Amino acid sequence: MSSTPKPYGLLAEFETAADIFEAAIRVRDAGYRKWDVFTPFPIHGMDAAMGLKNSPVGWFTFIGGFTGFFSGMTMIWYMNGFEYPLVVGGKPLFTPLFAFPVSYELTILLGAFGTIFGMFALNQLPRLHHPLFNSERFRRASDDRFFLCIEARDPKFSEARAVLESAGAKAIELVED
Amino acid sequence: MAKSASVPLAAGSAPGHSKSPVVAKTVVLEDPPAVLVNPPLVLNNRSLGWITDTIAGICEKPMPAWWLPTFVASAGLMGMMYALIAYLIATGVGVWGLNNPVCWAWDITNFVFWIGIGHAGTLISAVLFLLRQKWRTSINRAAEAMTLFAVACAGIFPVIHVGRIWYAPIFLAPIPNSNMIWPQFRSPLLWDVFAVSTYGTVSLLFWYVGLIPDLATLRDRAKTRIRAIAYGIFALGWRGSNRHWSNYEKAYLILAGISTPLVLSVHSIVSFDFAVSVVPGWHTTIFPPYFVAGAIFSGFGMVLTLMIPMRTLFKLEDVITERHVGLMCKVILATGSMVGYAYGMEFFIAWYGGSPYELYAFKNRAFGPYWWAYWSMITCNVISPHLFWFKWCRKTMWFVWLVSIVVNIGMWFERFVIIVTSLHRDYLPASWGYFTPTWVDVFTFVGSFGQFMTLFLLFIRFLPAIAISEVKGVTPQADPHHPLGGAKEAHH
């Protein structure tokens, strides 16, 4: 605990969803900026309790889906209507109608890629290590415990311990970087 | 914090009340009458820790004694299938029973059968998610896995049925052939390539995104370094941060939103393989909705076939409850009724449409040389689901399991009937024929079940078969505003 002088943050453990919910409201109202809540499942209403804005993932979906649809249409026009035009069954060389099913599937495919890779980019994942994994206690964040961490880079970090204690933390531990 | 049965009414929380001169200080929450209360999704008020221990425990402890023999048998069948595919490729499609009028038979039947089964997983994960059907959480993981494995089985058949399989990359990829002619995008067969490959990819991504929090659970519980590293790599450093959950939940919602039209489009496009042709018996506009309903019907059949033994063998009765099974039975009843309606409507339109060829195709289906296949289909798909009107039938696990098998058999026959009976009598009696499968046909199909079971057994061996974080999320303990949000009262 004393080998490295640089702390990452103060990690507080809570036992119930209600406790962490109340604690998040307190920490938000105390004006903290660099902090986070760690829970084994998403808690309904926690985004509001933390004061988070709506996630921008949808924009990545839109960009992916848009790209998919227009690349599908362009590909089919290029292949069947332009590069090697071939009349089949007396049908037009290109119309968006017969190009629609494939473009539709590509909209969904690239929209899904956009959603997932956008989500990972926003979350800055994957990453192989994180300072919180230094905490043995933190292993239960994926089981049945709820954690709140105020990072050391927050300007109000000096008062963090008092806030977490008053929020009813069951245990508080300093996590090192 | 203390919880009481009365909660203060927040100002403005109920529109209309604020205008009222008399505003109650407190609203007393009375328990609704028992008949309106659904049984809980996790029985016996299990704690969050119990959920983790039970589900993660399955893939942490050694497998029960039945696992290895079942796995070896399944893997043996899978090996047999690949040996038969090698024989097919080395010899030619003549090793199958195909003949001139019937040039699609068991290959495409098996393809449509497996791809149809795959539809339940995405329906459960996407459509039921959008409809806020919380019971999906206990079954979605295994159903999505089943989808992937079914698609993996489905993908084999169109590839191997092409004859000169070494050209398959040219048929599948949008690259020009040796005459520099590009693929033909007016053909539903090419739409199908895009639909099925998009479906497989998006299902895999959806499944994997759902798995990430649970892989993190397995990583955090790992007793050995190898397990920690293996699960750790696939968990991608997930740590349950709410800032991450916020993006994650949005991404999951969007994926559900775009997978819903996807799942409907895939089997619609599979049905276009037939409906866009001019073959009597195939050329019908009812095919897309009828195929989608049939796909969901067969998919839920397979979900029940797998889940009922799984819940018993791994003692998951508290997580996959009778209510879950009953609801799946009701989905089977609903989609089975749609399928039955479609069978009737096909006959009506064959008569009402006034095309003698169409009418002949349908009369021949029911009373021609393949009458046995048609009436097997009717018995399995139209009659058997209606047993689920009765509560006893939905509550009795061995009975549900038997009906689920019957549904699977019926849906295989449906595809066989559609494909083979429509083809075997062409317009000219000179080109009439009869299809009989060879031993290679039969054992290739049997072997595909081996591959399906092999993959599923590996899945329950190494991955959490139930979505741990999602099941926790639907317990009362997960709700910070529920009196049980405390979790302390729960049993371990």
XYZ file of C-alpha atoms in Angstrom:
669
model
C 0.000 0.000 0.000
C 2.938 2.340 0.462
C 5.241 1.209 -2.358
C 3.876 3.522 -5.039
C 3.099 7.071 -4.079
C 0.615 7.712 -6.889
C -2.998 6.918 -5.966
C -5.559 6.151 -8.658
C -8.609 6.805 -6.585
C -10.697 6.016 -3.576
C -12.844 2.914 -3.974
C -15.935 2.553 -1.800
C -17.920 -0.678 -1.511
C -21.685 -0.860 -1.083
C -23.863 -3.871 -0.449
C -27.102 -3.056 -2.185
C -28.401 -1.431 -5.313
C -30.297 1.110 -3.199
C -27.157 2.111 -1.291
C -25.085 2.679 -4.407
C -27.947 4.584 -5.981
C -28.182 6.975 -3.031
C -24.405 7.292 -2.888
C -24.218 8.183 -6.575
C -26.742 10.968 -6.064
C -24.693 12.320 -3.155
C -21.415 12.230 -5.039
C -23.032 13.868 -8.047
C -24.531 16.622 -5.883
C -21.200 17.164 -4.133
C -19.883 18.287 -7.529
C -17.469 15.501 -8.413
C -16.485 15.038 -12.053
C -13.952 12.193 -12.266
C -15.789 9.328 -10.673
C -17.651 6.212 -11.643
C -19.942 3.521 -10.348
C -19.206 -0.179 -10.871
C -22.077 -2.641 -10.743
C -22.591 -6.271 -11.769
C -25.548 -5.255 -13.951
C -26.871 -1.928 -15.197
C -29.002 -0.302 -12.499
C -32.146 1.320 -13.774
C -31.966 5.095 -13.301
C -28.273 5.153 -12.498
C -27.441 7.311 -15.514
C -29.666 10.048 -14.131
C -28.359 9.479 -10.623
C -24.842 10.009 -11.935
C -25.882 12.919 -14.148
C -24.779 11.192 -17.369
C -25.974 12.426 -20.720
C -27.648 10.224 -23.317
C -25.125 7.882 -24.911
C -24.018 8.949 -28.399
C -23.721 5.342 -29.689
C -26.622 5.933 -32.071
C -24.513 8.225 -34.240
C -22.097 5.392 -34.938
C -25.027 3.180 -35.917
C -26.281 5.866 -38.260
C -22.887 6.324 -39.908
C -22.485 2.553 -40.299
C -25.982 2.009 -41.614
C -25.768 4.923 -44.032
C -22.448 3.641 -45.359
C -23.881 0.140 -45.719
C -26.954 1.224 -47.639
C -25.145 3.466 -50.074
C -22.214 1.142 -50.597
C -24.724 -1.636 -51.365
C -26.583 0.479 -53.897
C -23.343 1.721 -55.464
C -21.840 -1.763 -55.626
C -24.884 -3.228 -57.365
C -25.173 -0.322 -59.791
C -21.464 -0.642 -60.611
C -21.514 -4.424 -61.078
C -24.843 -4.960 -62.829
C -25.588 -1.593 -64.368
C -22.267 -0.051 -65.313
C -19.156 -2.197 -65.415
C -20.683 -5.204 -67.209
C -24.261 -4.313 -68.135
C -26.160 -7.504 -68.877
C -29.870 -7.589 -69.613
C -31.523 -10.431 -67.681
C -35.157 -11.278 -68.211
C -35.804 -7.923 -69.901
C -35.438 -6.157 -66.581
C -33.779 -2.760 -66.106
C -30.017 -2.717 -65.757
C -30.350 -0.975 -62.447
C -33.240 -0.039 -60.210
C -33.166 0.459 -56.451
C -35.894 -2.173 -56.164
C -33.884 -5.291 -56.885
C -30.881 -3.684 -55.229
C -32.865 -3.121 -52.040
C -32.639 -6.494 -50.239
C -28.848 -6.624 -50.434
C -28.456 -2.924 -49.557
C -30.848 -3.457 -46.646
C -28.782 -6.335 -45.285
C -25.617 -4.259 -45.657
C -27.312 -1.384 -43.812
C -27.910 -3.713 -40.898
C -24.475 -5.323 -41.096
C -22.505 -2.094 -41.120
C -24.958 -0.491 -38.694
C -24.235 -3.327 -36.251
C -20.496 -2.942 -36.765
C -20.824 0.800 -36.190
C -22.833 0.234 -33.016
C -20.454 -2.265 -31.501
C -17.173 -0.648 -32.458
C -18.617 2.749 -31.565
C -19.573 1.417 -28.144
C -16.075 0.019 -27.624
C -14.467 3.265 -28.765
C -16.625 5.338 -26.415
C -15.805 2.979 -23.548
C -12.102 2.905 -24.433
C -12.212 -0.856 -24.516
C -10.601 -3.300 -24.971
C -7.859 -2.672 -22.498
C -5.745 -5.296 -20.847
C -5.316 -3.687 -17.485
C -6.869 -1.091 -15.285
C -5.709 0.227 -11.888
C -8.958 -0.950 -10.269
C -7.995 -4.555 -10.991
C -5.252 -4.057 -8.364
C -7.970 -4.203 -5.747
C -8.806 -7.709 -4.542
C -12.143 -6.440 -3.267
C -13.065 -5.133 -6.710
C -13.401 -8.686 -8.044
C -16.868 -8.764 -6.561
C -17.958 -5.872 -8.798
C -18.935 -8.538 -11.311
C -20.641 -10.671 -8.667
C -22.824 -9.094 -5.983
C -21.137 -5.916 -4.760
C -21.450 -2.332 -5.889
C -18.527 0.084 -6.015
C -18.043 3.789 -6.360
C -14.634 5.184 -7.215
C -13.618 8.845 -7.010
C -10.442 9.356 -8.978
C -7.435 11.173 -7.550
C -7.414 13.610 -10.467
C -10.719 15.065 -9.372
C -10.124 18.561 -7.918
C -12.242 17.724 -4.871
C -10.451 14.446 -4.182
C -9.204 15.616 -0.778
C -12.764 15.563 0.600
C -13.689 12.288 -1.120
C -13.252 10.037 1.901
C -15.628 12.112 3.991
C -18.262 12.118 1.240
C -18.035 8.356 0.747
C -18.219 7.713 4.464
C -21.277 9.884 4.839
C -22.845 8.072 1.861
C -22.724 4.858 3.872
C -19.848 2.973 2.259
C -19.240 -0.428 3.846
C -15.526 -0.282 3.091
C -13.229 2.337 1.601
C -9.861 1.589 0.094
C -7.191 3.617 -1.673
C -6.372 2.070 -5.058
C -2.948 2.730 -6.497
C -2.082 3.277 -10.129
C -32.261 2.802 4.244
C -35.640 2.014 5.661
C -38.345 1.004 3.234
C -41.999 1.383 3.956
C -45.130 0.582 2.082
C -45.861 4.258 1.529
C -43.832 6.541 -0.684
C -44.134 10.337 -0.796
C -45.778 11.630 -3.936
C -43.214 13.785 -5.685
C -44.528 17.129 -6.886
C -45.442 17.035 -10.556
C -44.839 13.313 -10.840
C -48.443 12.670 -11.687
C -49.849 15.107 -14.232
C -53.300 16.273 -13.255
C -52.748 15.745 -9.560
C -50.918 19.063 -9.240
C -54.034 20.938 -10.347
C -56.202 19.127 -7.866
C -56.787 21.193 -4.701
C -56.413 18.176 -2.432
C -53.123 16.360 -2.861
C -52.492 13.330 -0.749
C -49.240 13.518 1.169
C -48.618 9.835 0.755
C -49.882 7.152 -1.571
C -50.370 3.788 0.048
C -49.206 0.979 -2.213
C -51.532 -1.946 -1.823
C -50.544 -5.368 -3.050
C -52.416 -6.218 -6.242
C -54.724 -9.237 -6.132
C -52.815 -12.500 -6.318
C -54.345 -13.466 -9.650
C -52.690 -10.474 -11.298
C -49.224 -11.174 -9.947
C -46.904 -13.131 -12.205
C -44.667 -15.653 -10.528
C -41.161 -14.189 -10.074
C -38.594 -14.745 -12.792
C -36.118 -16.159 -10.302
C -37.790 -18.437 -7.789
C -37.087 -18.742 -4.067
C -35.889 -15.142 -3.800
C -32.328 -16.037 -4.713
C -29.575 -13.523 -4.010
C -27.281 -11.992 -6.607
C -24.390 -14.087 -5.338
C -26.434 -17.270 -5.732
C -27.101 -16.405 -9.369
C -23.395 -15.929 -10.048
C -22.374 -19.068 -8.176
C -24.996 -21.250 -9.816
C -24.561 -20.187 -13.420
C -20.830 -19.534 -13.438
C -20.424 -22.710 -11.376
C -21.656 -24.838 -14.288
C -18.654 -23.994 -16.431
C -16.210 -23.894 -13.504
C -16.893 -27.289 -12.008
C -16.127 -30.501 -13.903
C -18.960 -31.523 -16.208
C -21.352 -34.237 -15.020
C -20.699 -37.842 -16.048
C -23.070 -37.760 -19.034
C -21.224 -34.907 -20.702
C -18.193 -36.722 -22.076
C -20.028 -39.691 -23.665
C -22.576 -37.315 -25.200
C -19.818 -35.114 -26.502
C -17.891 -38.035 -27.991
C -21.025 -39.356 -29.677
C -21.888 -35.919 -31.082
C -18.360 -35.283 -32.264
C -18.392 -38.733 -33.892
C -21.539 -37.851 -35.813
C -19.976 -34.553 -36.822
C -16.888 -36.390 -38.061
C -19.128 -38.717 -40.035
C -20.778 -35.712 -41.677
C -17.454 -34.244 -42.747
C -16.323 -37.652 -44.054
C -19.516 -37.831 -46.120
C -18.964 -34.304 -47.382
C -15.453 -35.311 -48.449
C -16.992 -38.306 -50.243
C -19.533 -36.017 -51.895
C -16.897 -33.575 -53.083
C -14.589 -36.325 -54.304
C -17.390 -38.139 -56.159
C -20.040 -35.599 -57.122
C -23.620 -34.790 -56.160
C -24.707 -38.108 -57.688
C -24.078 -39.697 -54.291
C -27.258 -37.956 -53.219
C -30.665 -39.058 -54.417
C -31.201 -35.988 -56.625
C -32.674 -36.576 -60.052
C -33.799 -34.408 -62.900
C -37.064 -32.873 -61.753
C -36.025 -32.992 -58.079
C -32.708 -31.171 -58.204
C -33.144 -29.640 -54.751
C -34.063 -32.075 -52.031
C -32.556 -32.799 -48.636
C -29.755 -30.272 -49.092
C -31.992 -27.218 -49.292
C -34.543 -28.787 -46.931
C -31.799 -29.089 -44.335
C -30.590 -25.569 -45.037
C -34.038 -24.033 -44.531
C -34.655 -26.284 -41.516
C -31.490 -25.174 -39.735
C -31.745 -21.519 -40.657
C -35.335 -21.546 -39.414
C -34.270 -22.985 -36.078
C -31.789 -20.183 -35.822
C -34.564 -17.622 -35.821
C -35.690 -18.202 -32.260
C -32.435 -16.943 -30.770
C -32.606 -13.544 -32.385
C -36.319 -13.332 -31.811
C -35.793 -13.929 -28.100
C -32.827 -11.607 -27.848
C -34.115 -8.786 -30.044
C -37.887 -8.813 -30.412
C -38.654 -9.846 -26.840
C -36.117 -7.281 -25.632
C -37.886 -4.489 -27.491
C -41.207 -5.718 -26.120
C -39.718 -5.628 -22.596
C -40.408 -9.302 -22.013
C -38.133 -9.738 -19.034
C -38.484 -13.509 -19.002
C -36.179 -13.633 -22.018
C -33.143 -13.109 -19.781
C -33.104 -16.710 -18.559
C -33.123 -18.200 -22.015
C -31.601 -15.676 -24.380
C -27.955 -16.702 -24.014
C -28.495 -20.361 -24.828
C -31.033 -19.496 -27.537
C -28.548 -17.140 -29.200
C -25.844 -19.796 -28.997
C -28.305 -22.243 -30.524
C -28.907 -19.708 -33.321
C -25.233 -19.490 -34.127
C -24.784 -23.244 -34.139
C -27.887 -23.715 -36.259
C -26.611 -21.135 -38.751
C -23.257 -22.956 -38.752
C -25.121 -26.160 -39.702
C -27.315 -24.355 -42.233
C -24.344 -22.790 -43.990
C -22.886 -26.180 -44.877
C -25.692 -27.298 -47.177
C -25.908 -24.530 -49.783
C -22.136 -24.601 -50.064
C -21.866 -28.345 -50.612
C -24.899 -28.591 -52.906
C -23.254 -26.534 -55.648
C -21.357 -29.484 -57.048
C -18.003 -27.972 -57.864
C -17.514 -26.624 -54.382
C -14.108 -25.148 -55.195
C -15.954 -22.440 -57.120
C -18.124 -21.600 -54.102
C -16.107 -18.480 -53.189
C -16.956 -17.088 -56.617
C -20.657 -17.809 -56.166
C -20.674 -16.232 -52.749
C -18.389 -13.227 -52.945
C -19.225 -10.228 -55.133
C -16.285 -10.794 -57.480
C -16.468 -11.423 -61.226
C -16.262 -14.973 -62.559
C -13.804 -16.221 -65.176
C -15.762 -14.459 -67.951
C -15.549 -11.239 -65.922
C -19.326 -11.301 -65.360
C -20.369 -10.028 -61.948
C -22.845 -11.788 -59.657
C -26.459 -11.296 -60.617
C -28.153 -9.083 -58.029
C -31.601 -9.686 -59.471
C -31.427 -13.211 -58.095
C -32.905 -13.972 -54.677
C -30.228 -16.634 -54.263
C -27.649 -13.855 -54.036
C -29.884 -11.874 -51.662
C -29.930 -15.000 -49.561
C -26.129 -15.068 -49.403
C -26.110 -11.532 -48.042
C -29.050 -12.160 -45.713
C -27.662 -15.331 -44.163
C -24.104 -14.048 -43.828
C -25.340 -10.772 -42.291
C -27.559 -12.782 -39.982
C -24.723 -15.040 -38.874
C -22.391 -12.085 -38.305
C -24.867 -9.889 -36.447
C -26.046 -12.822 -34.315
C -22.442 -13.547 -33.380
C -21.800 -9.916 -32.469
C -25.028 -9.656 -30.495
C -24.207 -12.844 -28.616
C -20.665 -11.739 -27.905
C -21.664 -8.282 -26.699
C -24.099 -9.940 -24.316
C -21.368 -12.284 -23.124
C -18.802 -9.606 -22.235
C -20.057 -8.790 -18.693
C -20.371 -12.505 -17.926
C -16.889 -13.222 -19.259
C -15.696 -10.536 -16.842
C -17.475 -12.410 -14.047
C -15.713 -15.633 -15.013
C -12.393 -13.772 -15.213
C -12.883 -12.297 -11.739
C -13.797 -15.692 -10.280
C -11.002 -17.594 -12.044
C -8.990 -19.835 -9.754
C -6.182 -20.525 -12.202
C -4.062 -18.099 -14.176
C -4.899 -19.766 -17.499
C -8.613 -19.269 -16.936
C -8.049 -15.685 -15.825
C -6.067 -14.917 -18.978
C -8.395 -16.793 -21.331
C -11.600 -15.237 -20.020
C -9.769 -11.945 -19.442
C -8.827 -11.585 -23.090
C -12.388 -12.149 -24.240
C -13.814 -9.926 -21.493
C -11.885 -7.055 -23.112
C -11.161 -5.390 -19.777
C -14.828 -5.014 -18.843
C -15.157 -3.711 -15.280
C -18.848 -2.933 -14.899
C -18.400 0.825 -15.023
C -21.716 2.628 -15.219
C -20.253 5.004 -17.803
C -19.682 1.856 -19.864
C -23.058 0.337 -19.035
C -24.670 3.511 -20.320
C -23.110 3.095 -23.772
C -23.492 -0.666 -23.586
C -27.209 -0.557 -22.896
C -27.728 1.931 -25.701
C -25.723 -0.262 -28.075
C -27.699 -3.328 -26.981
C -30.985 -1.525 -27.554
C -29.879 -0.410 -31.012
C -28.683 -3.901 -31.872
C -32.060 -5.256 -30.792
C -33.723 -2.588 -32.912
C -31.780 -3.431 -36.045
C -31.837 -7.193 -35.471
C -35.630 -7.214 -35.397
C -36.057 -6.219 -39.059
C -33.046 -8.428 -39.787
C -34.628 -11.566 -38.360
C -37.826 -10.867 -40.281
C -35.893 -10.169 -43.484
C -33.721 -13.284 -43.367
C -36.458 -15.861 -43.578
C -38.431 -13.618 -45.938
C -35.455 -13.688 -48.269
C -35.064 -17.449 -47.793
C -38.689 -17.730 -48.864
C -37.926 -15.547 -51.930
C -35.612 -18.334 -53.103
C -38.859 -20.146 -53.810
C -41.519 -17.451 -54.131
C -39.710 -15.436 -56.822
C -39.543 -18.515 -59.072
C -42.497 -19.546 -61.244
C -42.781 -23.110 -59.943
C -46.388 -23.940 -58.909
C -46.407 -24.472 -55.162
C -43.554 -22.005 -54.652
C -44.821 -18.900 -56.424
C -46.991 -17.517 -53.626
C -46.999 -14.171 -51.855
C -47.848 -15.718 -48.496
C -44.375 -17.234 -48.272
C -42.469 -14.474 -46.436
C -44.736 -14.156 -43.364
C -45.461 -17.880 -43.424
C -41.759 -18.747 -43.456
C -41.011 -16.296 -40.648
C -43.796 -17.707 -38.470
C -42.616 -21.230 -39.228
C -39.043 -20.298 -38.398
C -40.013 -18.922 -34.994
C -42.205 -21.961 -34.405
C -39.379 -24.392 -35.132
C -36.825 -22.249 -33.305
C -38.823 -22.263 -30.085
C -39.272 -25.992 -30.552
C -35.511 -26.424 -30.585
C -35.025 -24.007 -27.674
C -37.371 -26.181 -25.589
C -35.689 -29.366 -26.798
C -32.385 -28.054 -25.448
C -33.561 -26.084 -22.390
C -35.737 -28.675 -20.707
C -32.925 -31.223 -20.298
C -30.502 -28.412 -19.438
C -32.633 -27.006 -16.628
C -33.042 -30.457 -15.119
C -29.480 -31.701 -15.566
C -27.917 -28.518 -14.175
C -30.676 -27.900 -11.599
C -31.622 -24.524 -13.009
C -35.322 -24.812 -12.112
C -35.170 -21.560 -10.142
C -33.893 -19.602 -13.140
C -35.672 -21.345 -16.015
C -39.000 -21.703 -14.280
C -42.252 -23.351 -15.303
C -43.409 -19.877 -16.238
C -40.594 -19.552 -18.768
C -41.425 -22.908 -20.309
C -45.138 -22.070 -20.323
C -44.516 -18.784 -22.124
C -42.416 -20.537 -24.749
C -45.239 -23.046 -25.210
C -47.587 -20.133 -25.831
C -45.229 -18.740 -28.489
C -45.304 -22.179 -30.115
C -49.086 -22.179 -29.939
C -49.312 -18.728 -31.527
C -46.802 -19.321 -34.304
C -48.115 -22.859 -34.874
C -51.570 -21.385 -35.414
C -50.118 -18.935 -37.931
C -48.446 -21.800 -39.752
C -51.699 -23.760 -39.765
C -53.536 -20.715 -41.123
C -50.916 -20.375 -43.861
C -51.377 -24.016 -44.892
C -55.099 -23.439 -45.197
C -54.700 -20.151 -47.036
C -52.291 -21.718 -49.520
C -54.962 -24.233 -50.454
C -57.637 -21.559 -50.638
C -55.546 -19.396 -52.967
C -54.627 -22.414 -55.083
C -58.332 -22.901 -55.717
C -59.380 -19.228 -55.758
C -56.439 -18.162 -57.946
C -57.810 -20.291 -60.743
C -54.452 -21.568 -61.987
C -54.853 -25.270 -62.800
C -51.132 -25.889 -62.277
C -51.220 -24.312 -58.849
C -54.306 -26.296 -57.851
C -52.757 -29.482 -59.156
C -49.549 -28.853 -57.179
C -51.545 -28.572 -53.952
C -53.828 -31.548 -54.610
C -50.756 -33.533 -55.460
C -49.087 -32.395 -52.242
C -51.888 -33.752 -50.081
C -52.981 -36.783 -52.079
C -50.105 -37.537 -54.452
C -47.168 -39.846 -53.891
C -45.832 -37.676 -51.045
C -49.100 -37.724 -49.098
C -47.295 -39.331 -46.160
C -44.908 -36.379 -45.866
C -47.747 -33.871 -46.127
C -49.881 -35.513 -43.464
C -46.880 -35.968 -41.185
C -46.344 -32.223 -41.492
C -50.012 -31.452 -40.749
C -50.078 -33.757 -37.730
C -46.879 -32.335 -36.267
C -47.367 -28.653 -37.050
C -51.093 -28.047 -37.040
C -52.415 -30.482 -34.460
C -49.626 -30.842 -31.898
C -49.206 -27.139 -30.953
C -52.876 -26.921 -30.002
C -52.199 -29.238 -27.086
C -50.657 -26.168 -25.473
C -54.088 -24.667 -24.916
C -54.175 -26.969 -21.903
C -52.295 -25.940 -18.793
C -51.291 -29.492 -17.964
C -49.526 -29.766 -21.311
C -47.548 -26.582 -20.669
C -46.638 -27.539 -17.100
C -45.506 -31.108 -17.691
C -41.885 -30.944 -18.700
C -41.508 -34.353 -20.338
C -44.640 -33.689 -22.352
C -43.444 -30.250 -23.515
C -40.163 -31.849 -24.480
C -41.894 -34.510 -26.577
C -44.054 -31.910 -28.330
C -40.962 -29.799 -29.029
C -39.404 -32.771 -30.819
C -42.609 -33.304 -32.765
C -42.503 -29.629 -33.798
C -38.959 -30.033 -35.058
C -39.910 -33.112 -37.056
C -42.945 -31.337 -38.474
C -40.955 -28.320 -39.562
C -38.387 -30.483 -41.315
C -41.249 -32.148 -43.169
C -42.693 -28.746 -44.051
C -39.552 -27.778 -45.925
C -39.328 -31.213 -47.519
C -42.953 -30.975 -48.656
C -42.532 -27.472 -50.058
C -39.350 -28.290 -51.911
C -39.760 -31.841 -53.128
C -43.491 -32.061 -53.840
C -43.372 -28.830 -55.849
C -40.490 -30.085 -57.957
C -41.230 -33.745 -58.501
C -44.014 -33.241 -61.054
C -43.017 -30.734 -63.700
C -45.503 -29.341 -66.259
C -44.978 -32.291 -68.632
C -45.694 -35.794 -67.333
C -42.576 -36.877 -69.229
C -40.518 -35.041 -66.630
C -42.140 -36.476 -63.544
C -40.041 -38.241 -60.978
C -39.811 -39.382 -57.404
C -37.072 -38.548 -54.948
C -35.686 -41.159 -52.584
C -32.792 -40.210 -50.328
C -29.602 -42.241 -50.388
C -27.704 -43.255 -47.281
C -25.384 -40.305 -47.897
C -28.327 -37.881 -47.761
C -29.580 -39.381 -44.519
C -26.294 -39.583 -42.661
C -25.129 -36.134 -43.746
C -28.275 -34.710 -42.168
C -27.862 -36.856 -39.040
C -24.263 -35.688 -38.849
C -25.359 -32.054 -38.888
C -27.142 -32.744 -35.599
C -23.809 -34.045 -34.353
C -22.169 -30.742 -35.220
C -25.006 -28.799 -33.597
C -24.789 -30.817 -30.372
C -20.982 -30.735 -30.323
C -20.988 -26.959 -30.469
C -23.758 -26.690 -27.903
C -22.014 -29.041 -25.478
C -18.795 -27.056 -25.815
C -20.786 -23.902 -25.175
C -22.243 -25.144 -21.885
C -18.820 -26.476 -20.924
C -16.928 -23.204 -21.355
C -19.388 -20.310 -21.308
C -22.193 -19.241 -18.976
C -25.309 -20.778 -20.504
C -27.558 -18.165 -18.910
C -26.950 -14.421 -19.049
C -25.758 -13.825 -15.486
C -25.833 -10.041 -15.491
C -29.179 -9.881 -17.245
C -30.845 -12.327 -14.854
C -29.528 -10.271 -11.932
C -30.994 -7.200 -13.552
C -34.554 -8.590 -13.432
C -34.451 -9.624 -9.765
C -36.133 -7.349 -7.236
C -32.750 -6.931 -5.554
C -31.521 -5.090 -8.634
C -34.116 -2.369 -8.317
C -32.892 0.393 -6.005
C -36.497 1.440 -5.387
C -37.811 -1.995 -4.498
C -38.016 -2.945 -0.808
C -35.788 -5.900 -1.693
C -33.233 -3.564 -3.291
C -31.405 -4.428 -0.146
C -30.723 -8.045 -1.114
C -29.974 -8.764 2.541
C -33.229 -10.580 3.074
C -32.562 -12.892 0.153
C -31.454 -16.475 0.677
C -28.102 -17.627 -0.484
